[in-house]
Coordinates of C-alpha atoms in Angstrom, one line a residue:
M1 CA 6.5 25.0 -21.9
A2 CA 7.5 25.7 -18.7
T3 CA 6.5 24.3 -15.5
Y4 CA 6.2 26.8 -12.3
V5 CA 5.3 25.7 -8.8
T6 CA 4.5 27.6 -5.4
S7 CA 4.1 26.9 -2.4
D8 CA 2.3 28.8 1.6
G9 CA 5.5 27.2 3.7
S10 CA 4.3 24.3 5.0
L11 CA 6.4 21.7 5.1
Y12 CA 3.7 20.0 4.0
Q13 CA 4.3 22.3 0.4
E14 CA 8.1 22.3 0.7
R15 CA 8.1 18.7 1.0
I16 CA 6.0 18.8 -2.6
A17 CA 7.6 21.9 -4.2
E18 CA 11.3 20.0 -3.5
V19 CA 9.8 16.5 -5.3
L20 CA 8.5 18.7 -7.8
A21 CA 12.2 20.5 -8.7
R22 CA 13.7 16.9 -9.7
L23 CA 11.2 17.1 -12.0
G24 CA 12.6 20.3 -14.1
V25 CA 10.4 22.6 -12.2
Q26 CA 11.3 26.0 -11.3
R27 CA 9.8 28.2 -8.5
F28 CA 6.7 30.5 -9.3
N29 CA 7.9 33.9 -7.4
G30 CA 4.4 36.0 -8.3
Q31 CA 4.8 39.4 -10.3
S32 CA 8.1 38.3 -11.2
T33 CA 8.2 34.9 -12.9
E34 CA 7.9 36.2 -16.3
L35 CA 5.1 33.9 -17.3
Q36 CA 5.1 32.1 -21.3
A37 CA 2.5 30.6 -23.4
H38 CA 1.8 26.6 -22.3
D39 CA 3.7 27.1 -19.3
A40 CA 1.4 25.1 -16.0
V41 CA 1.7 27.2 -12.9
V42 CA 1.1 24.4 -9.7
V43 CA -0.5 25.9 -7.0
Q44 CA 0.0 24.5 -4.0
G45 CA -1.5 26.1 -0.3
I46 CA -5.1 27.9 -0.3
N47 CA -3.7 31.3 -0.1
F48 CA -3.0 32.0 -3.8
P49 CA -6.5 33.3 -5.5
Q50 CA -4.9 37.4 -5.9
Q51 CA -1.8 35.8 -7.3
L52 CA -3.8 33.9 -9.6
A53 CA -6.0 36.4 -11.3
T54 CA -3.5 39.1 -11.1
V55 CA -1.7 36.4 -13.5
E56 CA -4.7 35.6 -15.4
Q57 CA -4.6 39.5 -16.9
A58 CA -1.5 38.5 -18.5
S59 CA -4.4 36.7 -21.6
K60 CA -2.3 33.7 -21.9
P61 CA -3.5 30.2 -22.9
L62 CA -1.5 29.7 -19.5
V63 CA -2.6 26.2 -17.2
F64 CA -3.3 26.4 -13.2
I65 CA -2.8 22.5 -11.3
A66 CA -4.5 23.4 -7.6
W67 CA -2.2 21.2 -5.9
L68 CA -4.3 20.8 -2.4
P69 CA -3.1 21.3 1.4
A70 CA -4.0 17.4 3.5
Y71 CA -4.5 18.6 6.3
D72 CA -8.2 18.9 7.4
W73 CA -10.7 21.7 5.7
L74 CA -12.5 23.8 8.1
P75 CA -15.6 25.6 6.8
A76 CA -13.9 28.6 6.6
Q77 CA -11.0 27.3 4.0
Q78 CA -13.8 25.8 2.1
E79 CA -14.2 28.4 0.4
S80 CA -11.2 29.5 -0.3
I81 CA -10.4 25.5 -1.9
L82 CA -13.8 25.9 -4.1
D83 CA -12.5 29.6 -5.2
L84 CA -9.2 28.2 -5.8
C85 CA -10.2 25.3 -7.6
Q86 CA -12.3 27.4 -9.5
H87 CA -9.1 28.6 -11.8
C88 CA -7.2 25.2 -12.3
S89 CA -7.3 22.6 -15.3
V90 CA -6.8 19.0 -12.9
V91 CA -7.0 19.1 -9.2
V92 CA -4.2 16.8 -7.4
A93 CA -6.9 15.9 -4.3
P94 CA -4.6 14.2 -1.1
T95 CA -7.6 11.6 0.0
E96 CA -9.9 10.1 -2.3
E97 CA -12.2 11.4 0.1
A98 CA -11.7 14.9 -0.7
K99 CA -11.5 14.3 -4.4
E100 CA -15.4 12.7 -3.8
W101 CA -16.0 16.4 -1.5
L102 CA -14.8 18.2 -5.1
V103 CA -17.5 16.2 -7.3
R104 CA -19.8 16.6 -5.2
E105 CA -19.1 20.0 -5.1
G106 CA -20.0 19.8 -9.3
F107 CA -16.6 19.1 -10.3
A108 CA -16.0 16.9 -13.0
S109 CA -14.4 13.9 -11.8
E110 CA -12.2 13.4 -14.6
R111 CA -10.1 17.0 -13.3
I112 CA -9.7 15.6 -10.1
T113 CA -6.8 13.1 -9.9
T114 CA -5.0 12.4 -6.6
C115 CA -1.7 11.9 -4.3
Q116 CA -2.5 9.9 -1.1
L117 CA 1.6 8.8 -0.3
V118 CA 2.1 12.5 1.5
G119 CA 0.6 13.1 5.1
G120 CA -1.3 16.0 6.3
C121 CA 0.4 19.0 8.9
V122 CA 2.9 17.6 10.9
A123 CA 3.6 17.6 15.3
A124 CA 5.6 18.0 17.5
G125 CA 4.6 15.5 20.4
L126 CA 6.6 15.5 23.5
P127 CA 10.0 17.6 23.9
A128 CA 13.2 15.7 24.8
T129 CA 12.7 17.6 28.1
S130 CA 11.1 17.4 31.9
Q131 CA 7.4 19.4 30.0
H132 CA 4.9 17.0 29.5
V133 CA 3.0 19.5 26.4
Y134 CA 2.6 18.4 22.5
Q135 CA 4.2 20.9 20.4
Q136 CA 2.9 22.6 17.2
L137 CA 4.9 22.7 14.6
P138 CA 5.0 26.8 13.6
V139 CA 3.5 25.7 9.5
Q140 CA 4.7 28.4 7.7
L141 CA 8.4 28.4 9.1
P142 CA 10.6 27.3 5.4
R143 CA 11.4 23.1 5.9
S144 CA 15.0 23.9 6.6
V145 CA 14.6 26.8 9.5
A146 CA 11.6 23.9 11.3
R147 CA 13.4 20.7 11.1
A148 CA 16.1 22.8 12.9
K149 CA 14.2 24.5 15.0
L150 CA 12.6 21.2 16.5
N151 CA 15.6 19.1 15.8
Q152 CA 18.0 22.5 18.7
A153 CA 14.3 22.1 20.9
G154 CA 14.0 18.0 21.2
G155 CA 11.5 17.2 18.7
W156 CA 9.6 13.3 18.6
G157 CA 7.2 12.0 16.5
D158 CA 4.6 10.8 17.9
L159 CA 2.7 8.0 16.7
A160 CA -0.3 8.0 19.8
R161 CA -0.9 11.8 19.4
P162 CA -4.8 12.0 19.2
G163 CA -5.6 14.0 15.7
W164 CA -7.4 12.3 12.5
L165 CA -4.6 11.2 10.9
T166 CA -4.0 7.7 10.1
T167 CA -0.3 5.9 11.6
S168 CA 0.8 5.6 8.2
E169 CA 0.2 9.9 7.1
R170 CA 1.8 10.5 10.6
I171 CA 4.8 7.9 10.2
I172 CA 5.9 9.7 6.7
D173 CA 4.5 13.3 7.8
F174 CA 7.4 12.7 11.8
L175 CA 9.3 11.6 9.4
S176 CA 9.6 14.6 6.4
A177 CA 10.2 16.7 8.9
G178 CA 13.4 15.2 10.7
L179 CA 11.5 14.6 14.3
P180 CA 12.6 10.8 15.7
L181 CA 9.3 8.4 16.1
L182 CA 7.6 7.7 20.0
A183 CA 5.8 4.3 18.7
R184 CA 3.9 2.0 21.7
Q185 CA 5.0 -1.7 21.7
N186 CA 2.1 -2.9 20.4
D187 CA 1.7 -0.6 17.8
P188 CA 2.4 -2.1 14.2
A189 CA 5.1 0.9 13.1
A190 CA 6.7 -0.7 15.7
G191 CA 9.6 -2.6 14.0
L192 CA 10.0 -0.9 11.6
V193 CA 11.2 2.1 14.7
K194 CA 13.4 -0.6 16.3
Q195 CA 15.3 -2.3 13.8
H196 CA 16.0 1.0 11.4
Q197 CA 16.8 3.3 14.8
L198 CA 14.5 5.7 13.9
G199 CA 13.8 6.7 17.4
L200 CA 12.3 5.2 21.0
T201 CA 9.7 2.6 21.7
Y202 CA 7.9 2.8 24.8
K203 CA 5.4 0.6 26.9
N204 CA 3.5 2.5 28.7
E205 CA 3.4 7.1 29.3
Q206 CA 4.5 6.5 32.4
E207 CA 8.1 4.6 29.9
K208 CA 7.9 7.2 27.1
R209 CA 8.1 9.7 29.9
D210 CA 11.4 8.2 30.9
L211 CA 13.2 7.1 27.8
L212 CA 12.6 10.3 27.1
N213 CA 14.1 12.1 29.9
G214 CA 17.3 9.7 29.7
V215 CA 18.6 10.5 26.1
T216 CA 21.1 12.2 25.4
E217 CA 22.1 14.7 23.6
D218 CA 24.5 12.6 21.0
R219 CA 21.1 9.9 21.1
Y220 CA 19.0 12.0 19.4
R221 CA 21.7 13.6 16.6
H222 CA 22.6 9.6 15.9
L223 CA 18.4 9.6 15.6
A224 CA 17.5 12.0 14.0
A225 CA 20.9 11.6 11.2
N226 CA 18.7 7.9 10.8
V227 CA 16.0 10.2 10.6
H228 CA 17.2 12.5 7.7
H229 CA 18.2 9.7 4.9
W230 CA 14.8 7.8 5.6
A231 CA 13.0 11.6 4.7
E232 CA 15.3 11.8 1.0
L233 CA 14.1 8.5 0.4
L234 CA 10.0 9.7 1.6
S235 CA 11.1 13.4 -0.4
Q236 CA 11.8 11.1 -3.9
D237 CA 9.0 8.9 -3.2
S238 CA 7.5 8.0 -7.3
F239 CA 3.4 7.6 -6.7
I240 CA 4.4 11.8 -5.9
Q241 CA 5.9 12.4 -9.1
Q242 CA 3.0 10.0 -10.6
A243 CA 0.6 11.9 -9.2
F244 CA 2.6 15.4 -10.7
N245 CA 3.0 14.4 -14.5
R246 CA -0.3 13.3 -14.5
A247 CA -2.3 15.9 -13.4
R248 CA 0.7 17.3 -15.9
Y249 CA -0.7 15.3 -18.4
Q250 CA -4.4 15.6 -17.7
A251 CA -4.4 20.1 -18.2
Y252 CA -2.3 19.6 -21.6
V253 CA -5.2 17.7 -23.1
S254 CA -7.0 19.7 -25.0
S255 CA -8.8 17.3 -27.0
I256 CA -10.4 13.2 -26.5
D257 CA -9.0 11.5 -30.3
A258 CA -9.9 8.2 -30.7
S259 CA -6.6 7.2 -28.9
K260 CA -7.3 8.4 -25.2
Q261 CA -10.7 7.0 -25.3
Q262 CA -9.8 4.8 -22.8
A263 CA -9.1 7.2 -20.1
R264 CA -12.8 7.3 -18.8
F265 CA -11.6 4.1 -16.6
N266 CA -10.0 6.9 -15.3
L267 CA -7.0 3.8 -14.5
H268 CA -3.2 5.3 -13.4
V269 CA -0.2 3.2 -15.0
L270 CA 3.1 4.4 -13.9
D271 CA 5.3 3.9 -17.6
S272 CA 7.3 1.7 -18.0
Q273 CA 10.8 3.9 -17.6
E274 CA 8.5 4.8 -14.4
T275 CA 8.4 1.4 -13.7
L276 CA 12.0 0.8 -14.1
D277 CA 12.9 3.1 -11.3
Y278 CA 10.0 2.3 -8.9
I279 CA 11.1 -1.4 -8.7
E280 CA 15.3 -0.2 -8.6
R281 CA 14.4 2.1 -5.1
Y282 CA 12.1 -0.2 -3.4
Q283 CA 13.1 -3.2 -5.1
P284 CA 9.9 -4.9 -4.4
S285 CA 7.4 -8.1 -5.3
V286 CA 6.1 -7.5 -8.6
A287 CA 2.7 -8.9 -9.6
R288 CA 1.7 -9.0 -12.9
L289 CA -2.2 -9.0 -13.7
G290 CA -2.4 -8.6 -18.5
D291 CA -5.1 -9.5 -20.4
G292 CA -4.8 -13.8 -20.2
E293 CA -5.2 -12.3 -15.9
I294 CA -8.2 -10.3 -16.4
S295 CA -10.3 -12.3 -19.2
L296 CA -8.9 -15.8 -16.6
M297 CA -10.2 -13.7 -13.5
L298 CA -13.8 -13.4 -15.2
G299 CA -14.6 -16.5 -16.1
A300 CA -12.6 -16.9 -20.0
G301 CA -10.0 -19.9 -19.7
Q302 CA -6.4 -19.8 -20.7
V303 CA -5.1 -22.2 -23.3
F304 CA -2.1 -23.9 -20.4
Q305 CA -5.2 -21.8 -17.1
D306 CA -7.9 -24.4 -16.8
T307 CA -10.2 -21.9 -14.7
D308 CA -10.2 -22.1 -10.9
P309 CA -12.7 -20.6 -8.4
L310 CA -9.6 -19.6 -6.3
L311 CA -7.6 -18.3 -8.7
E312 CA -10.0 -15.6 -10.1
K313 CA -10.8 -14.8 -6.2
R314 CA -7.0 -14.9 -5.8
L315 CA -6.6 -12.6 -9.2
R316 CA -9.0 -10.4 -8.0
E317 CA -7.6 -9.6 -4.6
I318 CA -4.6 -8.3 -5.8
V319 CA -6.1 -6.3 -8.7
E320 CA -8.1 -4.0 -6.5
T321 CA -5.1 -4.5 -3.6
P322 CA -3.7 -1.0 -4.0
S323 CA 0.2 -1.3 -5.0
N324 CA 3.1 -0.2 -2.1
P325 CA 6.8 -0.6 -1.4
R326 CA 6.9 -4.0 -0.8
L327 CA 4.4 -5.4 -3.6
L328 CA 4.0 -3.2 -6.9
V329 CA 0.6 -4.3 -9.0
C330 CA 1.0 -3.7 -12.4
L331 CA -1.5 -3.8 -15.7
S332 CA -0.6 -2.9 -18.9
D333 CA -0.1 0.4 -20.0
T334 CA -2.7 0.5 -23.1
F335 CA -5.3 3.2 -21.0
H336 CA -3.3 5.5 -23.3
D337 CA -1.7 6.7 -26.7
I338 CA -2.3 3.2 -27.2
G339 CA -1.0 4.5 -30.7
R340 CA 2.2 3.5 -29.3
L341 CA 1.1 0.2 -30.0
V342 CA 1.1 -1.9 -33.2
P343 CA -1.8 -2.3 -35.1
K344 CA -2.1 -5.2 -34.1
A345 CA -2.2 -5.3 -30.9
Q346 CA -3.7 -1.9 -31.4
D347 CA -6.9 -4.0 -32.2
W348 CA -6.0 -6.1 -29.8
W349 CA -6.3 -4.1 -27.1
R350 CA -8.8 -1.9 -28.5
G351 CA -11.2 -5.5 -28.1
H352 CA -10.3 -6.8 -24.9
Q353 CA -11.2 -3.4 -23.4
Q354 CA -15.1 -2.6 -25.0
T355 CA -15.5 -6.7 -23.4
F356 CA -14.3 -5.6 -19.6
S357 CA -15.5 -2.3 -20.2
S358 CA -17.5 -2.6 -16.8
F359 CA -15.3 -4.2 -15.3
Y360 CA -12.3 -1.3 -16.1
E361 CA -14.5 1.2 -14.4
Q362 CA -15.2 -0.1 -11.7
L363 CA -11.1 -0.8 -10.7
G364 CA -11.0 2.7 -12.0
K365 CA -13.4 4.2 -9.0
L366 CA -10.6 2.2 -6.9
G367 CA -7.9 5.6 -7.7
N368 CA -4.8 3.2 -7.3
T369 CA -1.5 2.9 -9.0
Y370 CA -0.5 0.9 -11.2
G371 CA 3.0 -0.5 -12.8
N372 CA 3.6 -1.2 -16.5
T373 CA 3.2 -5.2 -17.3
M374 CA 4.5 -4.5 -20.5
V375 CA 7.9 -3.3 -19.3
T376 CA 9.3 -7.1 -19.3
R377 CA 7.5 -7.1 -22.8
P378 CA 9.3 -3.4 -24.6
Y379 CA 9.8 -4.8 -27.6
M380 CA 7.1 -6.5 -30.4
D381 CA 3.8 -5.2 -29.4
F382 CA 5.9 -1.3 -30.2
Q383 CA 6.0 0.9 -33.6
D384 CA 8.8 2.6 -31.5
R385 CA 11.2 -0.8 -31.0
S386 CA 14.4 1.1 -29.8
Q387 CA 12.8 1.8 -26.2
A388 CA 13.8 -1.9 -25.9
R389 CA 17.6 -2.2 -25.8
K390 CA 17.1 0.9 -23.2
I391 CA 14.7 -1.5 -21.1
F392 CA 16.0 -4.8 -20.3
H393 CA 20.0 -3.0 -19.6
R394 CA 18.0 -1.4 -16.5
I395 CA 15.9 -4.6 -16.1
K396 CA 19.4 -7.5 -16.3
K397 CA 20.4 -4.5 -12.9
W398 CA 18.2 -6.3 -10.6
W399 CA 20.3 -9.4 -10.6
Q400 CA 23.4 -7.8 -10.9
D401 CA 25.0 -10.3 -8.8
R402 CA 23.1 -11.6 -7.4
D403 CA 21.8 -15.1 -6.5
L404 CA 18.9 -15.7 -9.2
L405 CA 16.2 -18.6 -8.4
I406 CA 14.6 -18.5 -12.0
V407 CA 10.7 -20.9 -11.3
E408 CA 9.5 -21.8 -14.7
G409 CA 7.4 -24.1 -16.5
A410 CA 9.5 -27.1 -18.0
Y411 CA 10.3 -25.8 -21.3
T412 CA 9.7 -22.0 -21.3
R413 CA 14.1 -22.2 -20.0
S414 CA 14.1 -18.9 -19.7
G415 CA 17.9 -17.2 -21.3
V416 CA 18.7 -20.9 -22.8
G417 CA 20.8 -19.4 -25.3
S418 CA 21.3 -15.7 -24.5
D419 CA 23.1 -13.7 -22.1
L420 CA 19.7 -12.9 -20.1
Y421 CA 21.4 -13.7 -16.8
D422 CA 25.2 -13.7 -17.4
N423 CA 25.5 -11.4 -14.9
A424 CA 23.7 -13.2 -12.4
R425 CA 25.9 -14.1 -8.9
S426 CA 24.7 -17.3 -9.6
V427 CA 21.7 -19.0 -11.1
Q428 CA 19.3 -22.1 -10.1
R429 CA 15.7 -23.3 -11.5
I430 CA 12.3 -25.2 -9.8
L431 CA 10.3 -26.5 -13.0
C432 CA 7.2 -26.5 -13.0
P433 CA 4.6 -27.7 -15.4
P434 CA 4.0 -26.5 -19.0
K435 CA -0.2 -26.1 -18.2
N436 CA -2.4 -26.1 -15.1
A437 CA 0.7 -24.6 -12.8
W438 CA -2.3 -23.1 -10.2
G439 CA -2.7 -26.8 -9.7
K440 CA 0.4 -27.4 -7.8
Y441 CA 1.0 -23.9 -6.6
Q442 CA 1.2 -24.4 -2.1
E443 CA 4.4 -26.6 -3.2
I444 CA 6.1 -23.9 -5.3
E445 CA 5.7 -21.1 -3.0
A446 CA 7.3 -23.6 -0.4
A447 CA 10.5 -25.1 -3.0
I448 CA 10.4 -21.1 -3.4
K449 CA 10.9 -21.1 0.7
R450 CA 13.7 -23.3 0.3
Y451 CA 15.1 -22.5 -2.2
G452 CA 15.0 -19.3 -2.5
E453 CA 15.8 -17.8 1.2
G454 CA 18.1 -14.4 -0.1
K455 CA 17.3 -14.2 -3.6
L456 CA 16.0 -12.9 -6.9
V457 CA 13.1 -15.3 -7.3
L458 CA 11.9 -14.9 -11.1
V459 CA 8.5 -16.9 -11.8
M460 CA 7.7 -17.4 -14.9
L461 CA 3.7 -19.6 -14.8
G462 CA 0.7 -17.0 -16.0
M463 CA -1.5 -17.1 -14.3
A464 CA 0.2 -18.7 -11.0
A465 CA 3.3 -16.0 -10.9
T466 CA 0.7 -13.3 -10.7
V467 CA -0.4 -14.3 -7.4
I468 CA 2.7 -16.3 -6.0
A469 CA 4.5 -13.2 -6.3
A470 CA 1.6 -11.8 -4.2
D471 CA 1.6 -13.8 -1.4
L472 CA 5.5 -14.4 -1.2
A473 CA 5.5 -10.3 -0.4
D474 CA 6.0 -10.1 2.7
W475 CA 8.7 -13.3 2.3
G476 CA 11.1 -11.8 0.4
Q477 CA 11.8 -10.0 -3.4
V478 CA 9.5 -12.5 -6.2
I479 CA 8.8 -10.9 -9.7
D480 CA 6.7 -12.5 -11.6
S481 CA 8.5 -11.7 -14.9
G482 CA 6.3 -13.4 -17.8
H483 CA 7.1 -13.2 -21.2
L484 CA 10.3 -11.6 -20.6
D485 CA 12.3 -14.1 -21.6
P486 CA 11.1 -14.6 -25.7
E487 CA 11.0 -10.5 -25.6
Y488 CA 14.9 -10.8 -25.2
E489 CA 15.0 -13.4 -28.2
W490 CA 13.5 -11.4 -30.3
Y491 CA 15.4 -8.5 -29.2
R492 CA 18.4 -9.8 -30.4
Q493 CA 17.4 -11.2 -33.8
G494 CA 15.6 -8.5 -34.5
A495 CA 11.9 -10.0 -35.5
V496 CA 9.5 -8.3 -37.3
S497 CA 7.1 -10.4 -35.9
R498 CA 6.3 -13.4 -33.5
V499 CA 8.7 -16.8 -34.9
P500 CA 9.3 -19.1 -32.5
I501 CA 11.9 -19.4 -30.8
Q502 CA 14.1 -23.3 -31.1
G503 CA 14.1 -26.2 -27.5
K504 CA 11.9 -23.7 -26.5
H505 CA 8.5 -22.4 -24.8
T506 CA 7.5 -19.4 -27.5
A507 CA 5.1 -16.6 -25.7
E508 CA 1.8 -17.3 -28.3
M509 CA 3.3 -19.1 -31.0
N510 CA 3.9 -23.1 -30.5
Y511 CA 1.5 -24.1 -27.7
D512 CA 4.5 -25.9 -26.5
E513 CA 3.9 -28.6 -30.1
G514 CA 7.3 -30.0 -30.9
V515 CA 9.6 -28.5 -28.2
P516 CA 11.1 -31.5 -27.2
Q517 CA 11.9 -32.5 -23.9
S518 CA 14.9 -32.2 -22.8
I519 CA 18.0 -30.4 -23.5
D520 CA 22.0 -31.1 -24.2
D521 CA 22.9 -28.4 -22.0
P522 CA 25.2 -29.8 -18.9
Q523 CA 24.6 -25.4 -17.5
Y524 CA 21.5 -25.1 -17.8
N525 CA 20.9 -28.8 -16.7
A526 CA 23.1 -28.0 -13.7
E527 CA 20.8 -25.8 -12.8
I528 CA 18.4 -27.6 -11.8
I529 CA 17.7 -28.0 -8.0
L530 CA 13.6 -29.3 -8.5
D531 CA 11.3 -30.9 -11.0
L532 CA 8.3 -30.1 -9.5
S533 CA 6.7 -30.5 -13.7
K534 CA 5.5 -34.1 -12.9
S535 CA 2.6 -35.0 -11.6

């Protein structure tokens, strides 16, 4: 099977084509491309129906995925879009509004996926001359040609330009096109523009005109070079790749068996490798919501954490928050292909999802993309445990040659007795209550800010860790790493079932009964810089 992509030549479509090319997708060249049975064609733009009709005459079981344009659809274009979608197995819509429109037009929601982190049409703002006019970017030019023409003419991406696109969409579009930005000093993007030298900031229109007239060719080239670096990062966006992978997966699903029935929740969860890719690229904070967090959020107390109205409220706010480069919100990857798990885990998750089905159905309507909580639990619940070695290797790179602050329960003792953190530059620890850590969450957050400046922070405090990671996402990188330590211990032992780990807390095992109050480990004791575990 092969996958091909078409393009109408606009910058937006060219950018998606470049991203898909990194996934091994080939260009579709009309009748010159020899399609085989079960090949997939990603149809971009709205100028393809004639070619599509020609291809369909091949009478082969082909799959077509419509990747719709993000710009505003004129009434005349809507008919062409509907005609295109009628021929396609899956539609990738640019926004939730577009998805809702398609559903109103009669398309089944399970045939539609969204990719929201790509903006619309790109426009050039005021040129770097005295001409005070806007230039509309020639949308049919190939990306490289259009960028060259714009830069040669002194094009700018003016964030104050009137239009229906949001500021974030304009930023993505302008940077993708290689255009330095113009931002008012009171614009939320002004700090980004100034800090990374991506363009110019100004107080008023007169100052903007003066700044533009004073830009030298060397200055403009310097800004354009900075923008080019960001354009390369944007063109590799993980969520674009995930949207495509999700569409391709949906297109090939010909029937829904028992293991795939949870797809009705429409929950989009990255797999472990995609989650690792995202963390490595953006270094975000990570907030994980597994079965325990979901259960507690909906009023069921847990062994190590009593219910609390504020905690429930904060967990619900976090699970409804879209992931972004500062905070990756995670759910467990159990909403498709549950057969990867061992039978006991399959039964557990089926029961959990049945109990909370109405909640998950509502959550799926948000259209968010989530990271995978199971990235830090890659061993015990899986039938194929060979994946764990590679995942642990990549996880260890998070703290490679970095200063590490571990915030954990008094009996967690993460990494003690193993090589888990041997590659960190330094390790310090803050001990917290082994149960009901939420009662001290404000004190814990203050301690992290005091001792964790410039460090990677790993938090292992159950439900409290989820909130702490989200609260501090704008402060630094805080990862809720959950039961990473026992999973790593079981992996090292080659365990085939959960067994107690001597001298420390063991996930879902001993409930800390019989765990020694202290241990004779000079290195571990020297790493403790603060003990908040005492009442």
